[in-house]
Tab-separated table of C-alpha atoms in Angstrom:
chain	number	residue	atom	x	y	z
M	1361	MET	CA	-65.821	-15.468	-66.701
M	1362	ALA	CA	-64.923	-11.674	-66.207
M	1363	PHE	CA	-64.584	-11.623	-62.819
M	1364	SER	CA	-62.561	-14.639	-62.756
M	1365	PHE	CA	-60.153	-13.330	-65.339
M	1366	GLY	CA	-59.781	-9.825	-63.585
M	1367	MET	CA	-58.959	-12.054	-60.167
M	1368	SER	CA	-56.118	-13.594	-61.885
M	1369	LYS	CA	-54.761	-10.368	-63.077
M	1370	VAL	CA	-55.057	-8.713	-59.454
M	1371	ASN	CA	-53.393	-11.783	-57.859
M	1372	SER	CA	-50.625	-12.008	-60.966
M	1373	THR	CA	-49.939	-8.012	-59.803
M	1374	LEU	CA	-49.490	-8.345	-56.627
M	1375	TYR	CA	-47.074	-11.083	-56.690
M	1376	THR	CA	-44.732	-9.053	-59.194
M	1377	ILE	CA	-45.127	-6.380	-56.590
M	1378	GLU	CA	-44.085	-8.507	-53.670
M	1379	LYS	CA	-41.041	-9.859	-55.266
M	1380	LYS	CA	-39.919	-6.345	-56.017
M	1381	VAL	CA	-40.220	-5.589	-52.374
M	1382	GLU	CA	-38.665	-8.759	-51.494
M	1383	ALA	CA	-35.305	-7.821	-54.019
M	1384	GLU	CA	-35.432	-4.517	-52.540
M	1385	ASP	CA	-35.136	-5.756	-49.313
M	1386	ALA	CA	-32.353	-7.926	-49.541
M	1387	ALA	CA	-30.516	-5.388	-51.816
M	1388	VAL	CA	-30.888	-3.139	-49.003
M	1389	LYS	CA	-30.298	-5.565	-46.279
M	1390	ASP	CA	-26.723	-6.566	-48.039
M	1391	ASP	CA	-25.738	-3.038	-48.292
M	1392	GLN	CA	-26.257	-2.376	-44.686
M	1393	GLU	CA	-24.494	-5.748	-43.703
M	1394	VAL	CA	-21.500	-4.656	-45.944
M	1395	THR	CA	-20.895	-1.059	-45.491
M	1396	THR	CA	-23.450	0.075	-42.795
M	1397	PHE	CA	-24.193	-2.030	-39.741
M	1398	PRO	CA	-21.284	-4.024	-39.336
M	1399	LYS	CA	-21.375	-7.308	-36.916
M	1400	VAL	CA	-20.868	-5.637	-33.057
M	1401	PRO	CA	-17.551	-8.170	-31.686
M	1402	ASN	CA	-18.261	-9.932	-28.386
M	1403	PHE	CA	-16.426	-8.200	-25.596
M	1404	THR	CA	-15.454	-9.375	-21.959
M	1405	LEU	CA	-14.531	-7.543	-19.104
M	1406	GLY	CA	-10.390	-6.829	-18.888
M	1407	GLN	CA	-8.519	-7.060	-15.804
M	1408	ALA	CA	-8.029	-3.547	-14.918
M	1409	GLY	CA	-11.832	-3.211	-15.582
M	1410	GLY	CA	-12.122	-2.053	-19.554
M	1411	PHE	CA	-13.650	-4.198	-22.064
M	1412	LEU	CA	-11.515	-6.406	-24.453
M	1413	GLN	CA	-12.748	-7.780	-28.146
M	1414	ASN	CA	-12.676	-11.502	-28.149
M	1415	GLN	CA	-10.404	-12.827	-31.140
M	1416	SER	CA	-12.529	-15.646	-32.734
M	1417	PRO	CA	-11.851	-16.855	-35.927
M	1418	GLY	CA	-14.297	-15.821	-39.106
M	1419	LYS	CA	-15.927	-13.342	-36.671
M	1420	ASN	CA	-16.012	-9.604	-35.820
M	1421	ARG	CA	-16.123	-8.404	-39.654
M	1422	ALA	CA	-17.666	-5.591	-41.195
M	1423	SER	CA	-18.071	-7.860	-44.485
M	1424	LYS	CA	-17.438	-10.946	-45.929
M	1425	ASN	CA	-14.105	-9.925	-47.253
M	1426	GLU	CA	-12.695	-7.162	-44.840
M	1427	LYS	CA	-12.470	-6.466	-41.287
M	1428	ARG	CA	-13.174	-2.983	-39.968
M	1429	GLU	CA	-10.994	-1.213	-37.669
M	1430	ASP	CA	-13.232	0.933	-36.315
M	1431	ALA	CA	-15.859	-1.588	-34.982
M	1432	VAL	CA	-18.314	-0.337	-32.807
M	1433	LEU	CA	-17.410	-0.538	-29.535
M	1434	PRO	CA	-20.161	-1.395	-26.726
M	1435	LEU	CA	-21.124	1.002	-23.702
M	1436	GLY	CA	-18.440	1.527	-21.375
M	1437	ALA	CA	-15.432	0.744	-23.433
M	1438	THR	CA	-12.795	3.059	-25.107
M	1439	THR	CA	-10.205	2.501	-27.215
M	1440	LEU	CA	-7.939	2.933	-24.440
M	1441	GLY	CA	-9.186	-0.395	-22.686
M	1442	SER	CA	-10.701	2.300	-19.794
M	1443	ILE	CA	-14.070	2.584	-18.488
M	1444	TRP	CA	-16.800	5.345	-19.947
M	1445	SER	CA	-19.622	5.973	-17.453
M	1446	PRO	CA	-21.765	8.757	-17.361
M	1447	PRO	CA	-20.995	11.379	-14.529
M	1448	LEU	CA	-22.740	11.093	-11.356
M	1449	PRO	CA	-25.402	14.024	-10.645
M	1450	SER	CA	-23.535	15.157	-8.001
M	1451	PRO	CA	-19.714	14.307	-6.494
M	1452	TRP	CA	-19.597	11.863	-3.682
M	1453	ARG	CA	-16.902	14.286	-2.042
M	1454	ASN	CA	-16.553	18.117	-2.556
M	1455	VAL	CA	-13.605	19.891	-3.729
M	1456	THR	CA	-13.182	23.491	-4.725
M	1457	TRP	CA	-11.149	23.333	-7.659
M	1458	THR	CA	-9.620	26.691	-7.856
M	1459	LYS	CA	-6.304	28.109	-7.378
M	1460	GLU	CA	-7.180	29.576	-3.870
M	1461	THR	CA	-7.820	26.541	-2.694
M	1462	LYS	CA	-4.196	25.608	-4.267
M	1463	ASP	CA	-2.867	28.230	-2.170
M	1464	THR	CA	-4.485	27.350	0.730
M	1465	LEU	CA	-3.496	23.950	0.879
M	1466	MET	CA	0.302	24.946	0.352
M	1467	GLU	CA	-0.053	26.948	2.889
M	1468	MET	CA	-1.111	24.426	5.505
M	1469	VAL	CA	2.140	21.907	4.460
M	1470	LYS	CA	4.248	24.618	4.708
M	1471	THR	CA	2.995	25.844	8.275
M	1472	TYR	CA	2.739	22.371	9.411
M	1473	LYS	CA	4.689	21.301	12.765
M	1474	PRO	CA	4.354	17.984	14.668
M	1475	ALA	CA	2.834	18.219	17.909
M	1476	SER	CA	6.121	17.961	19.899
M	1477	ASP	CA	8.852	20.243	20.533
M	1478	TYR	CA	11.146	17.183	20.285
M	1479	VAL	CA	10.232	16.084	16.545
M	1480	SER	CA	11.209	18.495	14.062
M	1481	GLU	CA	9.322	16.438	11.168
M	1482	ALA	CA	6.831	14.082	10.560
M	1483	ARG	CA	7.703	10.378	9.343
M	1484	VAL	CA	5.006	8.940	6.967
M	1485	LEU	CA	6.217	5.426	5.439
M	1486	LEU	CA	4.690	4.795	2.051
M	1487	LEU	CA	3.920	1.412	1.725
M	1488	GLY	CA	2.608	-0.732	-1.652
M	1489	PRO	CA	3.118	-3.404	-4.343
M	1490	VAL	CA	5.922	-2.247	-6.845
M	1491	GLY	CA	4.879	-0.111	-9.557
M	1492	ALA	CA	1.954	1.325	-7.392
M	1493	GLY	CA	3.552	4.819	-7.246
M	1494	LYS	CA	4.955	5.119	-4.055
M	1495	SER	CA	8.179	6.792	-5.585
M	1496	SER	CA	5.881	8.521	-7.993
M	1497	PHE	CA	3.804	10.593	-5.298
M	1498	ILE	CA	6.732	11.533	-3.529
M	1499	SER	CA	8.186	12.769	-6.751
M	1500	SER	CA	5.140	14.644	-7.308
M	1501	VAL	CA	4.230	16.053	-4.289
M	1502	GLN	CA	7.440	17.610	-4.213
M	1503	SER	CA	6.885	19.017	-7.851
M	1504	VAL	CA	4.071	20.599	-6.210
M	1505	PHE	CA	6.277	22.877	-4.235
M	1506	SER	CA	8.669	23.088	-6.656
M	1507	GLY	CA	6.492	24.590	-9.060
M	1508	ARG	CA	7.785	22.458	-11.961
M	1509	VAL	CA	8.015	18.403	-12.468
M	1510	LEU	CA	10.958	16.894	-11.241
M	1511	ASN	CA	11.706	13.340	-10.291
M	1512	ARG	CA	13.079	13.690	-6.456
M	1513	ALA	CA	12.882	9.967	-5.840
M	1514	MET	CA	14.043	7.993	-8.625
M	1515	VAL	CA	11.097	6.344	-10.319
M	1516	GLY	CA	11.505	2.577	-12.190
M	1517	SER	CA	9.770	2.122	-15.684
M	1518	SER	CA	8.689	-1.399	-14.836
M	1519	SER	CA	6.057	-2.717	-12.756
M	1520	SER	CA	7.486	-6.083	-12.150
M	1521	THR	CA	10.643	-5.101	-10.818
M	1522	GLY	CA	10.715	-1.957	-8.253
M	1523	PHE	CA	13.628	0.620	-8.120
M	1524	THR	CA	13.564	1.074	-4.641
M	1525	LYS	CA	15.685	-1.190	-2.494
M	1526	LYS	CA	16.540	0.586	0.654
M	1527	LEU	CA	14.779	2.996	3.093
M	1528	GLN	CA	15.281	7.091	1.825
M	1529	SER	CA	13.475	9.241	3.476
M	1530	PHE	CA	12.486	12.803	1.420
M	1531	SER	CA	11.867	16.108	3.309
M	1532	ILE	CA	9.810	17.855	1.233
M	1533	ARG	CA	11.050	21.087	0.318
M	1534	ALA	CA	8.804	24.248	0.628
M	1535	GLY	CA	9.841	26.126	-3.026
M	1536	ARG	CA	12.452	25.659	-5.948
M	1537	GLU	CA	15.605	26.996	-4.012
M	1538	LYS	CA	17.653	25.565	-0.887
M	1539	THR	CA	16.829	28.764	0.698
M	1540	ASP	CA	12.926	28.298	0.894
M	1541	GLY	CA	13.773	25.742	3.199
M	1542	THR	CA	11.767	22.551	4.212
M	1543	THR	CA	8.228	21.696	5.089
M	1544	ALA	CA	7.768	19.655	8.513
M	1545	LEU	CA	6.940	16.347	6.474
M	1546	ALA	CA	9.330	13.717	5.345
M	1547	LEU	CA	8.028	10.768	3.419
M	1548	CYS	CA	9.756	7.462	3.496
M	1549	ASP	CA	10.127	5.134	0.587
M	1550	VAL	CA	11.222	1.372	0.720
M	1551	MET	CA	10.948	-1.636	-1.237
M	1552	GLY	CA	7.672	-2.691	-2.604
M	1553	ILE	CA	5.573	-5.653	-0.804
M	1554	GLY	CA	5.405	-8.798	-2.490
M	1555	GLU	CA	3.129	-11.460	-3.497
M	1556	GLY	CA	4.832	-13.336	-0.420
M	1557	GLU	CA	7.372	-13.178	2.482
M	1558	MET	CA	10.382	-13.616	0.030
M	1559	THR	CA	9.444	-11.939	-2.596
M	1560	GLY	CA	9.541	-7.751	-1.259
M	1561	LEU	CA	9.806	-6.054	1.909
M	1562	THR	CA	8.848	-8.668	4.620
M	1563	LEU	CA	6.155	-7.973	7.276
M	1564	HIS	CA	9.055	-8.568	9.914
M	1565	ASP	CA	11.358	-5.688	7.908
M	1566	ALA	CA	8.268	-3.286	7.557
M	1567	LEU	CA	7.695	-3.136	11.117
M	1568	CYS	CA	11.390	-2.747	12.107
M	1569	VAL	CA	10.981	0.286	10.090
M	1570	ILE	CA	8.169	1.804	11.729
M	1571	GLN	CA	9.299	1.049	15.185
M	1572	GLY	CA	12.438	3.207	14.122
M	1573	HIS	CA	14.791	0.336	14.127
M	1574	VAL	CA	16.232	0.567	10.788
M	1575	PRO	CA	18.730	3.096	9.525
M	1576	GLU	CA	18.337	5.466	7.126
M	1577	GLY	CA	19.830	3.948	3.316
M	1578	HIS	CA	19.631	0.378	4.679
M	1579	GLN	CA	19.285	-1.849	1.595
M	1580	PHE	CA	16.774	-4.635	2.527
M	1581	VAL	CA	17.506	-8.014	1.181
M	1582	PRO	CA	14.150	-10.847	2.056
M	1583	GLU	CA	16.437	-13.427	2.886
M	1584	GLN	CA	18.352	-11.506	5.390
M	1585	PRO	CA	15.918	-9.882	7.495
M	1586	VAL	CA	16.793	-6.649	9.905
M	1587	LYS	CA	17.959	-7.872	13.193
M	1588	SER	CA	20.340	-6.415	16.320
M	1589	GLU	CA	23.656	-7.392	14.441
M	1590	THR	CA	22.093	-5.164	11.181
M	1591	SER	CA	24.462	-2.451	10.407
M	1592	GLY	CA	23.258	0.727	11.885
M	1593	TYR	CA	20.925	-0.863	13.839
M	1594	ILE	CA	19.054	1.546	16.003
M	1595	LYS	CA	18.588	-0.339	19.471
M	1596	LYS	CA	16.730	2.433	21.628
M	1597	PRO	CA	14.895	4.475	18.927
M	1598	GLY	CA	13.451	7.688	20.133
M	1599	LEU	CA	10.307	9.204	18.484
M	1600	LYS	CA	12.235	11.213	15.660
M	1601	ASP	CA	13.282	7.501	14.358
M	1602	LYS	CA	9.672	5.956	14.267
M	1603	VAL	CA	7.234	6.284	11.373
M	1604	HIS	CA	4.129	8.652	12.564
M	1605	CYS	CA	1.923	7.614	9.858
M	1606	VAL	CA	1.682	4.694	7.688
M	1607	VAL	CA	0.202	5.008	4.022
M	1608	PHE	CA	-0.727	2.159	1.592
M	1609	VAL	CA	-0.476	2.868	-1.977
M	1610	VAL	CA	-2.525	0.688	-4.356
M	1611	ASP	CA	-3.060	0.990	-8.259
M	1612	ALA	CA	-6.216	1.468	-9.264
M	1613	SER	CA	-5.821	-0.100	-12.957
M	1614	LYS	CA	-4.525	-3.122	-11.423
M	1615	ILE	CA	-7.294	-3.743	-8.217
M	1616	ASN	CA	-8.887	-6.427	-10.168
M	1617	THR	CA	-5.281	-8.362	-10.686
M	1618	TYR	CA	-3.992	-8.132	-7.210
M	1619	SER	CA	-4.050	-11.669	-5.427
M	1620	LYS	CA	-5.856	-12.952	-2.411
M	1621	VAL	CA	-2.362	-13.288	-1.075
M	1622	LEU	CA	-1.553	-10.090	-1.291
M	1623	SER	CA	-4.587	-8.649	0.445
M	1624	SER	CA	-3.980	-11.078	3.448
M	1625	THR	CA	-0.584	-9.093	3.510
M	1626	PHE	CA	-1.801	-6.209	3.519
M	1627	GLN	CA	-4.484	-7.082	6.465
M	1628	LYS	CA	-1.475	-8.793	8.337
M	1629	LEU	CA	0.180	-5.462	8.307
M	1630	ARG	CA	-2.238	-3.369	9.298
M	1631	GLU	CA	-3.333	-5.620	12.147
M	1632	HIS	CA	0.296	-5.438	13.291
M	1633	ILE	CA	0.601	-1.884	12.672
M	1634	SER	CA	-2.430	-1.111	14.760
M	1635	ASN	CA	-1.178	-2.833	18.008
M	1636	LEU	CA	1.935	-0.010	17.398
M	1637	GLY	CA	-0.763	2.527	17.688
M	1638	VAL	CA	0.148	3.964	14.203
M	1639	HIS	CA	-2.773	5.073	12.147
M	1640	GLN	CA	-3.139	4.238	8.573
M	1641	VAL	CA	-4.360	5.860	5.298
M	1642	ALA	CA	-4.334	5.029	1.470
M	1643	LEU	CA	-3.763	6.379	-1.855
M	1644	LEU	CA	-5.322	5.276	-4.874
M	1645	THR	CA	-3.299	6.312	-7.816
M	1646	HIS	CA	-3.897	5.966	-11.194
M	1647	VAL	CA	-7.164	7.012	-11.046
M	1648	ASP	CA	-6.600	9.092	-14.631
M	1649	GLU	CA	-6.236	5.284	-16.709
M	1650	VAL	CA	-9.343	3.956	-15.257
M	1651	CYS	CA	-12.257	6.309	-16.563
M	1652	LYS	CA	-12.492	8.090	-19.798
M	1653	GLU	CA	-13.695	10.889	-17.658
M	1654	THR	CA	-10.926	11.411	-15.241
M	1655	SER	CA	-8.536	10.911	-18.101
M	1656	GLN	CA	-10.013	13.999	-20.148
M	1657	ASP	CA	-10.492	15.934	-16.329
M	1658	ILE	CA	-9.243	15.114	-13.359
M	1659	THR	CA	-11.711	17.534	-11.491
M	1660	HIS	CA	-14.552	14.727	-12.354
M	1661	VAL	CA	-12.835	12.366	-9.798
M	1662	TYR	CA	-15.592	12.346	-7.471
M	1663	ARG	CA	-18.192	12.272	-9.886
M	1664	SER	CA	-16.949	8.651	-11.256
M	1665	SER	CA	-19.447	5.851	-10.469
M	1666	THR	CA	-15.967	3.860	-11.802
M	1667	VAL	CA	-13.520	5.225	-9.518
M	1668	GLN	CA	-16.049	5.329	-6.581
M	1669	GLN	CA	-16.526	1.832	-7.361
M	1670	LEU	CA	-12.493	0.880	-7.536
M	1671	MET	CA	-12.611	3.254	-4.025
M	1672	ALA	CA	-14.771	0.043	-2.514
M	1673	LYS	CA	-12.546	-2.385	-3.850
M	1674	ALA	CA	-9.455	-1.101	-2.866
M	1675	GLY	CA	-10.878	-0.871	0.941
M	1676	ALA	CA	-11.810	-4.293	0.295
M	1677	LEU	CA	-8.158	-5.367	-0.338
M	1678	LEU	CA	-6.971	-3.530	2.370
M	1679	GLY	CA	-9.732	-4.131	4.945
M	1680	MET	CA	-9.950	-0.394	5.442
M	1681	ALA	CA	-13.210	1.969	5.592
M	1682	THR	CA	-13.166	4.218	2.378
M	1683	SER	CA	-13.072	7.190	4.297
M	1684	TYR	CA	-8.850	6.404	4.829
M	1685	ILE	CA	-8.754	6.144	1.036
M	1686	VAL	CA	-8.114	9.287	-1.314
M	1687	PRO	CA	-7.332	9.346	-5.360
M	1688	VAL	CA	-4.346	10.788	-6.683
M	1689	LYS	CA	-3.213	11.029	-10.031
M	1690	ASN	CA	0.602	11.450	-10.106
M	1691	TYR	CA	3.161	13.225	-12.488
M	1692	SER	CA	4.790	10.888	-15.156
M	1693	ALA	CA	4.656	12.020	-19.037
M	1694	GLN	CA	3.672	15.432	-17.916
M	1695	LEU	CA	6.063	18.080	-18.000
M	1696	GLU	CA	4.288	21.089	-16.905
M	1697	LEU	CA	2.322	21.345	-13.595
M	1698	GLU	CA	-1.593	21.086	-13.465
M	1699	GLU	CA	-3.386	22.933	-10.945
M	1700	SER	CA	-6.297	20.221	-10.480
M	1701	THR	CA	-3.549	17.593	-10.006
M	1702	ASP	CA	-2.106	19.253	-7.770
M	1703	ILE	CA	-5.031	20.206	-5.458
M	1704	LEU	CA	-5.720	16.453	-5.877
M	1705	LEU	CA	-1.965	15.497	-4.598
M	1706	LEU	CA	-2.265	18.560	-1.723
M	1707	THR	CA	-5.614	17.366	-0.594
M	1708	ALA	CA	-3.476	13.817	-0.138
M	1709	VAL	CA	-0.886	15.511	1.758
M	1710	ASP	CA	-3.691	17.002	3.994
M	1711	HIS	CA	-5.790	13.738	4.725
M	1712	ILE	CA	-2.245	12.495	5.858
M	1713	LEU	CA	-1.438	14.839	8.232
M	1714	GLN	CA	-4.814	14.801	9.833
M	1715	TYR	CA	-3.800	11.007	10.800
M	1716	VAL	CA	-0.073	11.887	12.058
M	1717	HIS	CA	-1.557	14.967	14.019
M	1718	LEU	CA	-3.602	11.940	15.627
M	1719	TYR	CA	-0.254	9.935	16.439
M	1720	PHE	CA	0.823	12.706	18.047
M	1721	GLN	CA	-2.064	13.379	20.225
M	1722	ASP	CA	-2.492	9.703	21.173
M	1723	THR	CA	1.455	9.571	22.152
M	1724	ALA	CA	1.066	12.802	24.100
M	1725	THR	CA	3.001	11.703	27.089
M	1726	GLU	CA	5.742	10.164	24.948
M	1727	CYS	CA	5.846	13.628	22.771
M	1728	LYS	CA	6.847	15.725	25.951
M	1729	ARG	CA	9.666	13.663	26.493
M	1730	PRO	CA	13.157	14.723	24.586
M	1731	PHE	CA	13.895	12.135	22.214
M	1732	GLU	CA	17.194	10.652	22.314
M	1733	ALA	CA	20.296	11.869	20.286
């Protein structure tokens, strides 16, 4: 009996301890749910590659009665909607981010001369959707040589309605003052490419510009294609009137939203332009808006797996190898120049001029023939 009584006492004590532990666990769990470990909200991949919070009623709450504003984001998401990914151990392209590099690149552009005595400057045409950054690139390049941020080409604020409606050629000045003269590079701006033939620059008009038939300042109207009766039409364009390289401009933050129709338009353009013997390259703009690392430091652009993946998507969109594509950051909100941004822009210009030089090599016979005045 003593043994039975003793065991009952032990069992009673153990039961009391178990209940106490369960009560403490419940208190801790309740405290964690309310104040320390809120339920992580559900996220889906957004259009620009960022993560978006799913707004479901009754969910994503830090407690039963209030919603936390600092909800934990999953790996890869930032409050700006851009992707965070660990930098690659080594860059996939090598760039030396020094003042000496910038000075060398600037001097190369300043001293560049077309491989023809009869062409005073290389004409480069920028083509791309509305809001891709064509005009901003022109202004950004001029800013580098002017030593201050300026808007040489008019830049709109809407991504749906382009500011540029006519053919405008901008000879890049070699310095801030008029006495500094100009470089031998002219960047040509035109209406943006639309989703269809009648919603932007048409294939026909783009090819007319490249062939040199379209006069400076021509106002593009999709319903009124360029033809021989067009005012100022150049019937027998010389080498100086033609485009010597085409640069496609696409927005890295919109790569995932571009339609198959636009991709088809790009590839039709590329096919026809190639038949004209004109080389093409591409710029991937807004790379500072798609990756947290590059938004903080643009020198990480070639160590970003996110940018690398978007480069591949741009190549698929255009039907172009990524070796033809270079990432850039245009000046938009900044009021002061940044050396690393300048280097990225100048690297893009140097890349373009390499293919301009190939054009003049390919058309050596025509280059030796005087152009018509």
